[in-house]
Amino acid sequence: MPNQARPSTGEQAKQHACAQLRQAILHGEMAPAQRLVENELAEQFGVTRASIRAALIDLEAQGLVERIRNRGSRVRVVTVEEAVEITECRMALEGLCAAKAAVAADDDQLTALTDLGTAMSKAVADGEPLTYSDLNHELHARIREFSGQRTAVELLERLNAQLVRHRFQLALRPGRPQQSLNEHLTVIEAIRARDPQAAEAAVRAHLTSVIAALRD
């Protein structure tokens, strides 16, 4: 339902449409290759077609949308090889964040990581792969946050947004959550030990495993 207090045109309307579209793509509500029809989206979000067009241009720059000549826009399809390349970039940046978090995190933040590890273990034991996937995503987000490395965080948010389809597929693969869990618990343990080298190595080992799973 459009919010009557929100303008239907201009920068604010574009930002609203962009945020809503981004969330729908990140949550898997809009599938890869799904067409994005400006008229329908304008009606859905209560903004003008011009605002939708501007939002789609922004999302194209973020790597979430692609414009097909003479056919309009669609949710971008990320191939396996592209997903591998993105994960290789993540390896350097997430390793940096883990190393920084091992030094910078306070006791409450370390406890939060431990609690996430416990929740992830429970999700795997209970056979809840989608819950595990959400917690996995949250763990990586907390480590980035606790690192205080803002530039790396901004770059990673852009990279991770392009991997939504592959993240869901890996989470549902039999046996993958169990393997991934042990890798994540090793990362948490290294950060709790305040060992930046071990934390970076653990993240690199985990993402090397992700790359192998993507290619499998």
Short mmCIF file of C-alpha atoms in Angstrom, two decimals:
data_model
loop_
_atom_site.label_atom_id
_atom_site.label_comp_id
_atom_site.label_asym_id
_atom_site.label_seq_id
_atom_site.Cartn_x
_atom_site.Cartn_y
_atom_site.Cartn_z
CA MET A 1 0.00 0.00 0.00
CA PRO A 2 1.50 3.38 -0.93
CA ASN A 3 2.16 5.70 1.96
CA GLN A 4 0.19 8.92 1.46
CA ALA A 5 2.84 10.93 3.32
CA ARG A 6 5.57 9.85 0.92
CA PRO A 7 6.04 11.77 -2.35
CA SER A 8 5.43 9.75 -5.52
CA THR A 9 8.17 11.50 -7.46
CA GLY A 10 11.62 12.98 -6.89
CA GLU A 11 14.70 11.72 -5.05
CA GLN A 12 12.82 10.43 -2.01
CA ALA A 13 10.47 8.38 -4.17
CA LYS A 14 13.41 6.94 -6.10
CA GLN A 15 15.21 6.00 -2.88
CA HIS A 16 12.06 4.31 -1.54
CA ALA A 17 11.56 2.30 -4.75
CA CYS A 18 15.26 1.38 -4.86
CA ALA A 19 15.24 0.15 -1.25
CA GLN A 20 12.05 -1.89 -1.76
CA LEU A 21 13.32 -3.49 -4.96
CA ARG A 22 16.70 -4.25 -3.42
CA GLN A 23 15.08 -5.99 -0.44
CA ALA A 24 12.80 -8.04 -2.70
CA ILE A 25 15.80 -9.24 -4.71
CA LEU A 26 17.91 -9.96 -1.61
CA HIS A 27 15.10 -11.95 0.00
CA GLY A 28 14.59 -14.03 -3.14
CA GLU A 29 11.11 -12.61 -3.74
CA MET A 30 12.22 -11.65 -7.25
CA ALA A 31 13.97 -14.47 -9.08
CA PRO A 32 17.02 -14.17 -11.37
CA ALA A 33 15.95 -13.27 -14.93
CA GLN A 34 12.53 -12.04 -13.71
CA ARG A 35 11.36 -9.10 -15.83
CA LEU A 36 10.96 -5.78 -14.04
CA VAL A 37 8.03 -3.96 -15.64
CA GLU A 38 8.13 -0.24 -14.89
CA ASN A 39 4.34 0.29 -14.96
CA GLU A 40 3.69 -2.58 -12.54
CA LEU A 41 6.45 -1.53 -10.15
CA ALA A 42 5.31 2.10 -10.19
CA GLU A 43 1.80 1.02 -9.16
CA GLN A 44 3.13 -1.43 -6.56
CA PHE A 45 5.32 1.16 -4.82
CA GLY A 46 3.10 4.19 -5.37
CA VAL A 47 5.70 6.18 -7.33
CA THR A 48 6.08 7.42 -10.90
CA ARG A 49 7.60 5.44 -13.75
CA ALA A 50 10.43 7.97 -13.80
CA SER A 51 11.23 7.13 -10.17
CA ILE A 52 11.22 3.41 -10.97
CA ARG A 53 13.47 3.97 -13.99
CA ALA A 54 15.93 5.93 -11.85
CA ALA A 55 15.85 3.20 -9.18
CA LEU A 56 16.56 0.51 -11.79
CA ILE A 57 19.58 2.48 -13.01
CA ASP A 58 20.91 2.59 -9.44
CA LEU A 59 20.33 -1.15 -9.01
CA GLU A 60 22.07 -1.84 -12.30
CA ALA A 61 25.12 0.02 -10.96
CA GLN A 62 24.95 -2.22 -7.85
CA GLY A 63 25.00 -5.34 -10.02
CA LEU A 64 21.48 -6.47 -9.08
CA VAL A 65 19.63 -5.53 -12.27
CA GLU A 66 20.55 -5.78 -15.94
CA ARG A 67 19.02 -3.94 -18.85
CA ILE A 68 18.42 -6.01 -21.98
CA ARG A 69 18.40 -4.02 -25.21
CA ASN A 70 14.85 -3.48 -26.49
CA ARG A 71 13.48 -5.70 -23.71
CA GLY A 72 13.69 -3.58 -20.57
CA SER A 73 15.15 -4.63 -17.22
CA ARG A 74 15.37 -7.92 -15.36
CA VAL A 75 16.93 -9.27 -12.16
CA ARG A 76 20.56 -10.02 -13.04
CA VAL A 77 21.61 -13.63 -13.47
CA VAL A 78 24.96 -14.35 -11.79
CA THR A 79 26.71 -17.37 -13.32
CA VAL A 80 28.67 -19.88 -11.25
CA GLU A 81 31.97 -18.53 -12.55
CA GLU A 82 30.94 -14.98 -11.62
CA ALA A 83 29.91 -16.26 -8.18
CA VAL A 84 33.36 -17.84 -7.78
CA GLU A 85 35.08 -14.57 -8.74
CA ILE A 86 32.93 -12.63 -6.28
CA THR A 87 33.74 -15.14 -3.54
CA GLU A 88 37.47 -14.82 -4.30
CA CYS A 89 37.12 -11.06 -3.74
CA ARG A 90 35.14 -11.70 -0.56
CA MET A 91 37.97 -13.89 0.69
CA ALA A 92 40.40 -10.98 0.84
CA LEU A 93 37.91 -8.53 2.33
CA GLU A 94 36.23 -10.87 4.82
CA GLY A 95 39.61 -12.18 5.92
CA LEU A 96 40.62 -8.58 6.64
CA CYS A 97 37.42 -7.97 8.61
CA ALA A 98 37.88 -11.12 10.68
CA ALA A 99 41.45 -10.15 11.52
CA LYS A 100 40.31 -6.65 12.52
CA ALA A 101 37.41 -8.02 14.58
CA ALA A 102 39.80 -10.31 16.48
CA VAL A 103 41.59 -7.18 17.69
CA ALA A 104 38.73 -4.68 17.95
CA ALA A 105 35.73 -6.65 19.27
CA ASP A 106 34.75 -6.04 22.89
CA ASP A 107 33.59 -8.76 25.31
CA ASP A 108 29.88 -8.23 24.56
CA GLN A 109 30.55 -8.55 20.84
CA LEU A 110 32.53 -11.76 21.37
CA THR A 111 29.61 -13.12 23.38
CA ALA A 112 27.25 -12.22 20.52
CA LEU A 113 29.41 -14.25 18.11
CA THR A 114 29.42 -17.20 20.50
CA ASP A 115 25.62 -17.02 20.79
CA LEU A 116 25.32 -17.00 17.00
CA GLY A 117 27.52 -20.08 16.82
CA THR A 118 25.26 -21.83 19.34
CA ALA A 119 22.15 -20.89 17.34
CA MET A 120 23.77 -22.11 14.12
CA SER A 121 24.63 -25.44 15.75
CA LYS A 122 21.00 -25.81 16.89
CA ALA A 123 19.67 -25.00 13.40
CA VAL A 124 21.86 -27.71 11.88
CA ALA A 125 20.92 -30.23 14.59
CA ASP A 126 17.23 -29.45 14.05
CA GLY A 127 17.52 -29.81 10.26
CA GLU A 128 16.57 -26.19 9.48
CA PRO A 129 18.77 -25.15 6.54
CA LEU A 130 17.04 -21.84 5.82
CA THR A 131 17.33 -20.77 9.46
CA TYR A 132 20.98 -21.78 9.32
CA SER A 133 21.43 -19.75 6.12
CA ASP A 134 19.97 -16.65 7.78
CA LEU A 135 22.22 -17.09 10.83
CA ASN A 136 25.22 -17.66 8.56
CA HIS A 137 24.46 -14.37 6.82
CA GLU A 138 24.06 -12.64 10.20
CA LEU A 139 27.38 -14.00 11.49
CA HIS A 140 29.27 -12.60 8.51
CA ALA A 141 27.45 -9.27 8.96
CA ARG A 142 28.38 -9.10 12.67
CA ILE A 143 32.04 -9.84 11.96
CA ARG A 144 32.08 -7.07 9.35
CA GLU A 145 30.39 -4.69 11.80
CA PHE A 146 32.75 -5.54 14.67
CA SER A 147 35.80 -5.05 12.43
CA GLY A 148 35.19 -1.30 12.15
CA GLN A 149 36.59 -1.47 8.59
CA ARG A 150 33.96 0.66 6.86
CA THR A 151 35.43 0.54 3.35
CA ALA A 152 35.60 -3.26 3.37
CA VAL A 153 32.04 -3.42 4.74
CA GLU A 154 30.67 -1.25 1.92
CA LEU A 155 32.45 -3.31 -0.74
CA LEU A 156 31.27 -6.59 0.80
CA GLU A 157 27.65 -5.47 0.98
CA ARG A 158 27.74 -4.82 -2.74
CA LEU A 159 29.42 -8.15 -3.51
CA ASN A 160 27.19 -10.22 -1.23
CA ALA A 161 24.02 -8.77 -2.72
CA GLN A 162 24.87 -10.46 -6.02
CA LEU A 163 25.16 -13.93 -4.47
CA VAL A 164 21.59 -14.36 -3.19
CA ARG A 165 20.54 -17.21 -5.49
CA HIS A 166 23.75 -19.17 -4.90
CA ARG A 167 23.54 -18.67 -1.11
CA PHE A 168 20.04 -20.19 -1.01
CA GLN A 169 21.10 -23.07 -3.26
CA LEU A 170 24.10 -23.95 -1.10
CA ALA A 171 22.04 -23.79 2.10
CA LEU A 172 19.62 -26.41 0.72
CA ARG A 173 22.33 -28.79 -0.51
CA PRO A 174 22.38 -31.99 1.62
CA GLY A 175 25.32 -32.05 4.01
CA ARG A 176 26.50 -28.53 3.23
CA PRO A 177 25.25 -26.84 6.46
CA GLN A 178 27.08 -29.45 8.59
CA GLN A 179 30.37 -28.79 6.80
CA SER A 180 29.86 -25.03 6.80
CA LEU A 181 29.01 -25.04 10.53
CA ASN A 182 32.40 -26.40 11.54
CA GLU A 183 34.14 -23.79 9.38
CA HIS A 184 32.14 -20.98 10.99
CA LEU A 185 32.78 -22.25 14.52
CA THR A 186 36.53 -22.19 13.74
CA VAL A 187 36.23 -18.55 12.65
CA ILE A 188 34.37 -17.65 15.88
CA GLU A 189 36.93 -19.50 18.00
CA ALA A 190 39.85 -17.63 16.37
CA ILE A 191 38.18 -14.23 16.87
CA ARG A 192 37.38 -15.10 20.50
CA ALA A 193 41.05 -16.06 20.97
CA ARG A 194 41.96 -12.60 19.62
CA ASP A 195 44.20 -14.21 17.02
CA PRO A 196 43.96 -12.11 13.83
CA GLN A 197 46.12 -14.43 11.73
CA ALA A 198 44.07 -17.49 12.69
CA ALA A 199 40.81 -15.59 12.11
CA GLU A 200 41.86 -14.55 8.61
CA ALA A 201 43.06 -18.06 7.80
CA ALA A 202 39.77 -19.56 9.04
CA VAL A 203 37.73 -17.22 6.83
CA ARG A 204 39.89 -18.05 3.83
CA ALA A 205 39.49 -21.77 4.50
CA HIS A 206 35.71 -21.37 4.77
CA LEU A 207 35.40 -19.39 1.53
CA THR A 208 37.72 -21.83 -0.29
CA SER A 209 35.20 -24.49 0.73
CA VAL A 210 32.34 -22.30 -0.56
CA ILE A 211 34.10 -21.98 -3.93
CA ALA A 212 34.51 -25.76 -4.13
CA ALA A 213 30.79 -26.18 -3.34
CA LEU A 214 29.82 -23.61 -5.98
CA ARG A 215 31.82 -25.49 -8.62
CA ASP A 216 30.51 -28.91 -7.57
#
